[in-house]
Coordinates of C-alpha atoms in Angstrom, one line a residue:
M23 CA 0.0 0.0 0.0
T24 CA 1.4 3.4 -1.0
S25 CA 1.9 5.8 2.0
F26 CA 1.8 9.6 1.7
D27 CA 3.5 12.1 4.0
F28 CA 1.2 14.7 5.5
D29 CA 3.3 15.4 8.6
T30 CA 6.2 17.2 7.0
V31 CA 5.9 21.0 7.4
I32 CA 6.6 22.6 4.0
P33 CA 7.8 26.2 4.3
R34 CA 5.4 28.4 2.3
K35 CA 6.7 31.9 3.1
G36 CA 8.1 33.6 0.0
T37 CA 5.9 31.6 -2.4
D38 CA 3.2 34.3 -2.8
A39 CA 0.8 32.1 -0.8
K40 CA -2.1 34.3 0.4
K41 CA -2.5 32.2 3.5
W42 CA 1.1 32.9 4.7
A43 CA 1.6 36.4 3.2
A44 CA -1.4 38.1 4.6
Y45 CA 0.0 38.5 8.1
P46 CA 3.4 39.3 9.7
A47 CA 6.1 36.6 9.7
D48 CA 5.6 35.8 13.4
V49 CA 1.9 34.9 12.9
L50 CA 0.8 31.3 12.4
P51 CA -2.0 31.3 9.7
M52 CA -4.9 28.9 10.2
W53 CA -7.5 30.9 8.3
V54 CA -8.2 30.7 4.6
A55 CA -9.4 27.3 3.2
D56 CA -6.0 26.3 1.8
M57 CA -4.3 23.2 3.1
D58 CA -0.6 23.1 3.9
F59 CA 0.0 19.8 2.1
A60 CA 1.8 19.2 -1.2
A61 CA -0.6 18.2 -4.0
P62 CA -0.7 14.5 -4.9
P63 CA 2.6 13.1 -6.3
S64 CA 0.9 12.1 -9.6
V65 CA -0.4 15.6 -10.0
I66 CA 3.0 17.2 -9.4
E67 CA 4.7 14.8 -11.8
A68 CA 2.1 15.6 -14.5
L69 CA 2.6 19.3 -14.0
R70 CA 6.3 18.8 -14.2
A71 CA 6.0 17.1 -17.5
R72 CA 3.6 19.7 -18.8
V73 CA 5.9 22.5 -17.8
E74 CA 8.8 20.8 -19.6
H75 CA 6.7 20.9 -22.8
G76 CA 7.3 24.7 -22.6
V77 CA 4.3 26.1 -24.4
F78 CA 1.5 27.6 -22.3
G79 CA -1.2 28.9 -24.7
Y80 CA -4.9 29.1 -24.1
G81 CA -6.5 26.0 -22.8
L82 CA -9.5 24.2 -24.2
P83 CA -10.9 21.2 -22.2
Q84 CA -11.0 18.1 -24.4
D85 CA -13.8 15.5 -24.8
A86 CA -11.8 12.9 -22.9
F87 CA -11.8 15.1 -19.8
R88 CA -15.5 15.8 -20.1
Q89 CA -16.1 12.1 -20.3
Q90 CA -13.9 11.5 -17.3
I91 CA -16.1 13.9 -15.2
V92 CA -19.2 12.2 -16.5
D93 CA -17.8 8.8 -15.4
D94 CA -16.7 10.3 -12.1
M95 CA -20.2 11.6 -11.3
Q96 CA -21.6 8.2 -12.1
A97 CA -19.1 6.2 -10.1
K98 CA -19.1 8.5 -7.0
Y99 CA -22.7 9.7 -6.8
G100 CA -24.7 7.5 -9.2
W101 CA -25.5 10.7 -11.1
T102 CA -26.0 10.4 -14.8
I103 CA -24.9 13.5 -16.8
S104 CA -23.7 14.1 -20.3
P105 CA -20.4 15.7 -21.5
D106 CA -22.4 18.7 -22.9
D107 CA -23.8 19.5 -19.4
I108 CA -20.3 20.6 -18.3
V109 CA -19.2 24.3 -18.4
F110 CA -15.6 24.9 -17.4
L111 CA -14.8 27.9 -15.2
P112 CA -11.8 29.5 -13.5
G113 CA -13.5 29.1 -10.1
V114 CA -16.7 28.3 -8.2
E115 CA -17.2 31.9 -7.0
P116 CA -17.2 33.3 -10.6
G117 CA -19.7 30.5 -11.3
F118 CA -22.3 31.5 -8.8
N119 CA -22.0 35.1 -9.7
M120 CA -22.5 34.2 -13.3
A121 CA -25.6 32.3 -12.3
L122 CA -27.0 35.3 -10.3
K123 CA -26.3 37.6 -13.2
S124 CA -28.0 35.3 -15.6
E125 CA -31.1 34.3 -13.6
T126 CA -32.0 37.2 -11.2
K127 CA -32.9 40.8 -11.4
P128 CA -32.4 43.6 -8.8
G129 CA -34.8 43.3 -5.9
D130 CA -35.1 39.5 -6.1
G131 CA -34.6 37.5 -2.9
L132 CA -31.4 35.3 -2.6
L133 CA -31.7 32.6 0.0
I134 CA -28.6 31.5 2.0
Q135 CA -28.0 29.3 5.1
T136 CA -26.0 31.2 7.6
P137 CA -23.3 31.2 8.9
V138 CA -21.8 30.9 5.5
Y139 CA -18.7 31.5 3.4
H140 CA -18.2 35.2 3.0
P141 CA -18.5 35.4 -0.9
I142 CA -21.8 33.6 -0.6
L143 CA -22.9 35.8 2.3
T144 CA -22.3 39.0 0.3
A145 CA -23.1 37.8 -3.2
H146 CA -26.5 39.5 -3.1
R147 CA -24.8 42.9 -3.0
N148 CA -23.2 42.3 -6.4
W149 CA -26.6 42.2 -8.2
G150 CA -28.9 44.3 -6.1
L151 CA -30.6 41.3 -4.5
K152 CA -32.3 41.0 -1.1
S153 CA -30.5 38.6 1.3
I154 CA -32.9 36.0 2.8
E155 CA -31.4 34.0 5.6
A156 CA -32.4 30.6 6.9
P157 CA -29.8 29.9 9.6
L158 CA -28.6 26.5 10.5
V159 CA -29.2 25.6 14.2
A160 CA -26.5 24.2 16.4
T161 CA -27.7 21.2 18.5
D162 CA -25.9 18.5 20.5
N163 CA -26.1 16.3 17.4
G164 CA -24.7 18.8 15.0
Y165 CA -26.1 21.6 12.8
E166 CA -29.6 21.1 11.7
M167 CA -31.9 22.7 9.0
D168 CA -35.3 23.9 9.9
A169 CA -37.3 22.8 6.9
E170 CA -40.4 24.9 7.7
Q171 CA -38.3 28.0 8.1
L172 CA -36.5 27.3 4.9
D173 CA -39.7 26.8 3.0
A174 CA -41.0 30.1 4.2
A175 CA -37.8 31.8 3.1
M176 CA -37.9 30.0 -0.2
A177 CA -41.3 31.6 -0.9
R178 CA -39.6 35.0 -0.8
S179 CA -36.6 34.0 -3.0
R180 CA -35.8 33.8 -6.6
A181 CA -32.6 31.8 -6.1
F182 CA -31.0 29.6 -3.3
L183 CA -27.3 29.8 -3.1
L184 CA -26.7 26.4 -1.4
C185 CA -23.4 25.4 0.2
N186 CA -23.1 21.7 0.7
P187 CA -20.9 20.4 2.2
H188 CA -21.4 23.5 4.3
N189 CA -18.7 26.1 5.0
P190 CA -18.0 26.9 7.9
T191 CA -19.9 24.4 10.0
G192 CA -18.9 21.3 8.0
K193 CA -22.5 20.0 7.9
V194 CA -23.3 17.5 5.3
L195 CA -27.0 17.7 4.2
T196 CA -28.8 14.4 4.3
R197 CA -31.0 12.9 1.6
E198 CA -34.0 14.0 3.7
D199 CA -32.6 17.6 4.0
L200 CA -31.9 17.7 0.2
S201 CA -35.3 16.3 -0.6
A202 CA -37.0 19.0 1.4
I203 CA -35.0 21.7 -0.3
A204 CA -35.7 20.2 -3.7
A205 CA -39.5 20.0 -3.1
S206 CA -39.5 23.6 -1.8
A207 CA -37.5 24.9 -4.7
I208 CA -39.9 23.2 -7.2
R209 CA -42.9 24.4 -5.3
H210 CA -41.8 28.0 -5.2
D211 CA -40.1 28.1 -8.6
V212 CA -36.6 28.8 -7.2
L213 CA -33.3 28.3 -8.9
V214 CA -30.8 26.3 -6.9
I215 CA -27.1 27.3 -7.3
A216 CA -25.2 24.5 -5.5
D217 CA -21.7 25.2 -4.4
E218 CA -20.4 21.6 -3.8
I219 CA -16.7 22.3 -3.9
H220 CA -16.0 20.2 -0.7
C221 CA -17.9 17.2 -2.0
E222 CA -15.0 14.7 -1.8
L223 CA -14.0 15.7 1.8
L224 CA -16.6 13.8 3.9
F225 CA -15.8 12.0 7.2
D226 CA -17.1 9.0 9.1
G227 CA -18.2 7.1 5.9
R228 CA -20.6 9.7 4.7
R229 CA -21.4 10.0 1.0
H230 CA -22.1 13.2 -0.8
I231 CA -25.4 13.6 -2.7
P232 CA -25.5 16.2 -5.4
I233 CA -28.9 17.9 -5.1
A234 CA -29.4 17.8 -8.8
S235 CA -29.1 14.0 -8.8
L236 CA -32.3 13.6 -6.8
S237 CA -34.7 13.9 -9.8
P238 CA -35.0 15.3 -13.3
E239 CA -37.3 18.0 -11.9
I240 CA -34.7 19.5 -9.5
A241 CA -31.9 19.0 -12.0
E242 CA -33.8 21.2 -14.4
R243 CA -33.5 24.2 -12.0
T244 CA -30.0 23.5 -10.6
I245 CA -26.6 24.8 -11.5
T246 CA -24.0 22.6 -9.7
L247 CA -20.5 24.0 -9.1
M248 CA -17.6 21.7 -8.4
S249 CA -13.8 21.6 -8.5
A250 CA -10.8 19.5 -7.7
S251 CA -9.2 22.5 -6.0
K252 CA -10.1 21.9 -2.4
T253 CA -9.7 18.1 -2.2
Y254 CA -6.4 18.0 -4.1
N255 CA -5.0 21.4 -2.8
I256 CA -4.7 23.0 -6.3
A257 CA -6.9 26.1 -5.8
G258 CA -4.2 28.4 -7.1
L259 CA -4.5 26.7 -10.5
K260 CA -7.9 28.3 -11.0
T261 CA -10.0 25.5 -12.5
A262 CA -13.6 24.5 -11.8
F263 CA -16.7 23.5 -13.6
A264 CA -20.5 23.8 -13.6
I265 CA -22.9 21.0 -14.4
V266 CA -26.1 22.3 -15.9
T267 CA -28.4 19.7 -17.4
N268 CA -31.1 22.2 -18.6
A269 CA -29.8 23.2 -22.0
A270 CA -31.6 26.6 -22.1
L271 CA -30.4 27.5 -18.6
R272 CA -26.9 26.4 -19.6
T273 CA -26.9 28.7 -22.6
R274 CA -28.0 31.7 -20.5
F275 CA -25.5 30.8 -17.8
N276 CA -22.6 30.6 -20.3
A277 CA -23.7 33.9 -22.0
S278 CA -23.4 35.7 -18.6
R279 CA -19.5 35.6 -18.8
L280 CA -19.7 39.0 -20.5
G281 CA -16.0 39.1 -21.0
L282 CA -15.4 39.1 -17.2
V283 CA -15.1 35.4 -16.6
D284 CA -12.2 33.9 -18.6
S285 CA -11.3 30.4 -19.7
V286 CA -9.5 28.0 -17.4
N287 CA -5.8 27.8 -16.7
V288 CA -4.0 25.3 -18.9
L289 CA -2.0 23.9 -15.9
G290 CA -5.2 23.7 -13.9
L291 CA -6.8 21.6 -16.5
E292 CA -3.9 19.1 -16.4
A293 CA -3.8 19.0 -12.6
S294 CA -7.6 18.5 -12.4
R295 CA -7.6 15.8 -15.0
V296 CA -4.8 13.8 -13.4
A297 CA -6.2 14.3 -9.9
Y298 CA -9.5 12.8 -10.8
A299 CA -7.9 10.0 -12.8
T300 CA -5.1 8.9 -10.5
A301 CA -5.2 10.5 -7.0
G302 CA -7.9 8.5 -5.4
P303 CA -5.5 6.7 -3.0
W304 CA -4.0 10.0 -2.0
R305 CA -7.4 11.5 -1.3
D306 CA -8.3 8.5 0.8
A307 CA -5.1 8.9 2.8
L308 CA -5.8 12.6 3.2
L309 CA -9.3 12.0 4.5
T310 CA -7.9 9.6 7.2
Y311 CA -5.3 12.3 8.2
L312 CA -7.9 15.1 8.2
Q313 CA -10.3 13.0 10.3
G314 CA -7.5 12.4 12.7
N315 CA -6.8 16.1 12.9
R316 CA -10.5 16.8 13.5
D317 CA -10.7 14.3 16.3
Y318 CA -7.5 15.6 17.9
L319 CA -8.7 19.2 17.7
Q320 CA -12.1 18.2 19.2
A321 CA -10.4 16.4 22.1
E322 CA -7.9 19.2 22.8
I323 CA -10.6 21.9 22.7
A324 CA -12.5 19.9 25.3
R325 CA -9.4 19.4 27.4
R326 CA -7.8 22.8 27.2
F327 CA -10.7 25.2 26.5
P328 CA -13.9 23.6 27.9
A329 CA -15.7 27.0 27.6
I330 CA -15.4 26.8 23.8
R331 CA -18.2 25.0 22.0
I332 CA -17.3 23.0 18.9
V333 CA -19.6 20.7 16.9
P334 CA -17.5 18.0 15.1
A335 CA -17.2 18.8 11.4
E336 CA -18.8 16.2 9.2
S337 CA -16.8 17.3 6.2
T338 CA -14.2 19.8 4.9
Y339 CA -11.1 20.7 7.0
L340 CA -12.7 23.6 8.8
A341 CA -13.9 23.8 12.4
W342 CA -16.4 26.3 13.7
L343 CA -15.8 27.4 17.3
D344 CA -18.3 29.2 19.5
C345 CA -16.1 31.3 21.8
A346 CA -18.9 33.4 23.5
A347 CA -18.3 31.8 26.9
L348 CA -14.7 32.9 27.0
D349 CA -16.0 36.4 27.6
L350 CA -13.1 38.0 25.8
P351 CA -12.6 41.8 25.7
E352 CA -12.7 41.8 21.9
A353 CA -13.7 39.6 19.0
P354 CA -12.0 36.2 19.3
Q355 CA -10.1 36.5 16.0
S356 CA -8.6 39.8 17.1
F357 CA -7.8 38.5 20.5
F358 CA -5.9 35.4 19.4
L359 CA -4.1 37.4 16.6
T360 CA -2.9 40.1 19.0
H361 CA -2.2 37.9 22.1
G362 CA -1.4 34.6 20.5
R363 CA 0.0 35.5 17.1
V364 CA -2.2 32.9 15.5
A365 CA -4.7 33.9 12.7
F366 CA -8.1 32.4 12.3
S367 CA -11.1 33.5 10.2
A368 CA -13.3 35.9 12.0
G369 CA -16.8 34.7 12.8
A370 CA -18.3 38.0 11.6
D371 CA -17.1 37.2 8.1
F372 CA -19.8 34.4 8.0
G373 CA -22.7 36.5 9.3
S374 CA -23.4 39.4 11.6
A375 CA -24.7 37.2 14.4
Y376 CA -21.4 35.3 14.6
G377 CA -19.0 37.8 16.0
K378 CA -18.0 35.6 18.9
Y379 CA -17.1 32.6 16.6
L380 CA -13.9 31.5 14.9
R381 CA -13.3 29.3 11.9
V382 CA -10.1 27.1 12.2
N383 CA -8.4 25.5 9.3
F384 CA -7.1 22.1 10.4
G385 CA -5.9 21.1 7.0
C386 CA -2.2 21.1 8.0
P387 CA 0.5 18.9 9.5
R388 CA -0.4 17.9 13.1
A389 CA 2.6 19.9 14.4
L390 CA 1.1 23.1 13.1
L391 CA -2.2 22.3 14.6
E392 CA -0.6 21.6 18.0
E393 CA 1.3 24.9 17.7
G394 CA -1.9 26.8 17.0
L395 CA -3.6 25.3 20.1
D396 CA -0.5 26.1 22.2
R397 CA -0.7 29.7 21.0
M398 CA -4.3 29.9 21.9
E399 CA -3.6 28.5 25.4
R400 CA -0.8 31.0 26.0
A401 CA -3.0 33.9 25.0
L402 CA -5.8 32.8 27.3
S403 CA -3.4 32.2 30.2
S404 CA -1.9 35.6 29.8
F405 CA -5.3 37.2 29.7
A406 CA -6.4 35.3 32.9
A407 CA -3.3 36.3 34.7
S408 CA -3.7 40.0 33.8
A409 CA -7.3 39.9 34.9
R410 CA -6.4 38.8 38.4

């Protein structure tokens, strides 16, 4: 069995890495959704060979890659699509903004489930839409969706910008959840724009279900957005794709590029193709490592910081921490940055009600995760000492 190394700390300073360049050198970054692991060896080797070719003109996805995605959707999710259903994009975020430009008008309602990834939270502002929120609810069993509340919100919306698996909570919507969403969207004539970028990063044996795979009726009103970028840590290569089975919707969606959304990166195409074709064993090993990090983080939070509430992530490599009971003198993100020199994502970036939360990226070697927790502990110890 091939083994992969996720423990080696790879220096990233000086590589134009946003995660490591956004803060001073003495700050440990654990914020943006970017893992500190090398991409799969097969992807690196393929990129090396492509670079040695020496010519980097415009890229055009070929039929073989389209068919590979078709086969992948069938094998992983039992979802039957055709090669023509696929629209290649430089990212998921441009994709959902294209969809909003294409299918909404100013004043329409845009439904989201808060807390949620900042570009989704603020997407309504780009197109003059009204933000309609249906918050997820934290329970002892994880985050749950209130189907009645969501249906009432759906009635006031033109589109639903769905994030599943969910960022930042790590919730994975069940078939029952998705069926309720689909029925409501059909009933209220709502477009579903599904950001499913973390679909290969599910824990504890869960299996992702693309909402568009539930029925032809929901597929007709869904734009599904996916990418190899998060799973295989190749986000900087700017390659993603939409799956739109409704031909008329697909034509309008594609037309909304308006010269603003470019073609995909030629190296990103190669990396994505090879990742899907060859890196399954690497992905499986990564999931085992990430699940170990999740469990370690959960246990250490309970041991070191019992006042912090954390619901175990069901997916992604992101943890959502409720720090309200710490009773800090400032927002938790600012506190730990100033006093611990560790950078997390601020809870307020995911919704105005979440100012006392943090999002932690545990997609890193265990040594960095331990260091981050040590910095948190030192910051809180110093604060407690000064308060006495």
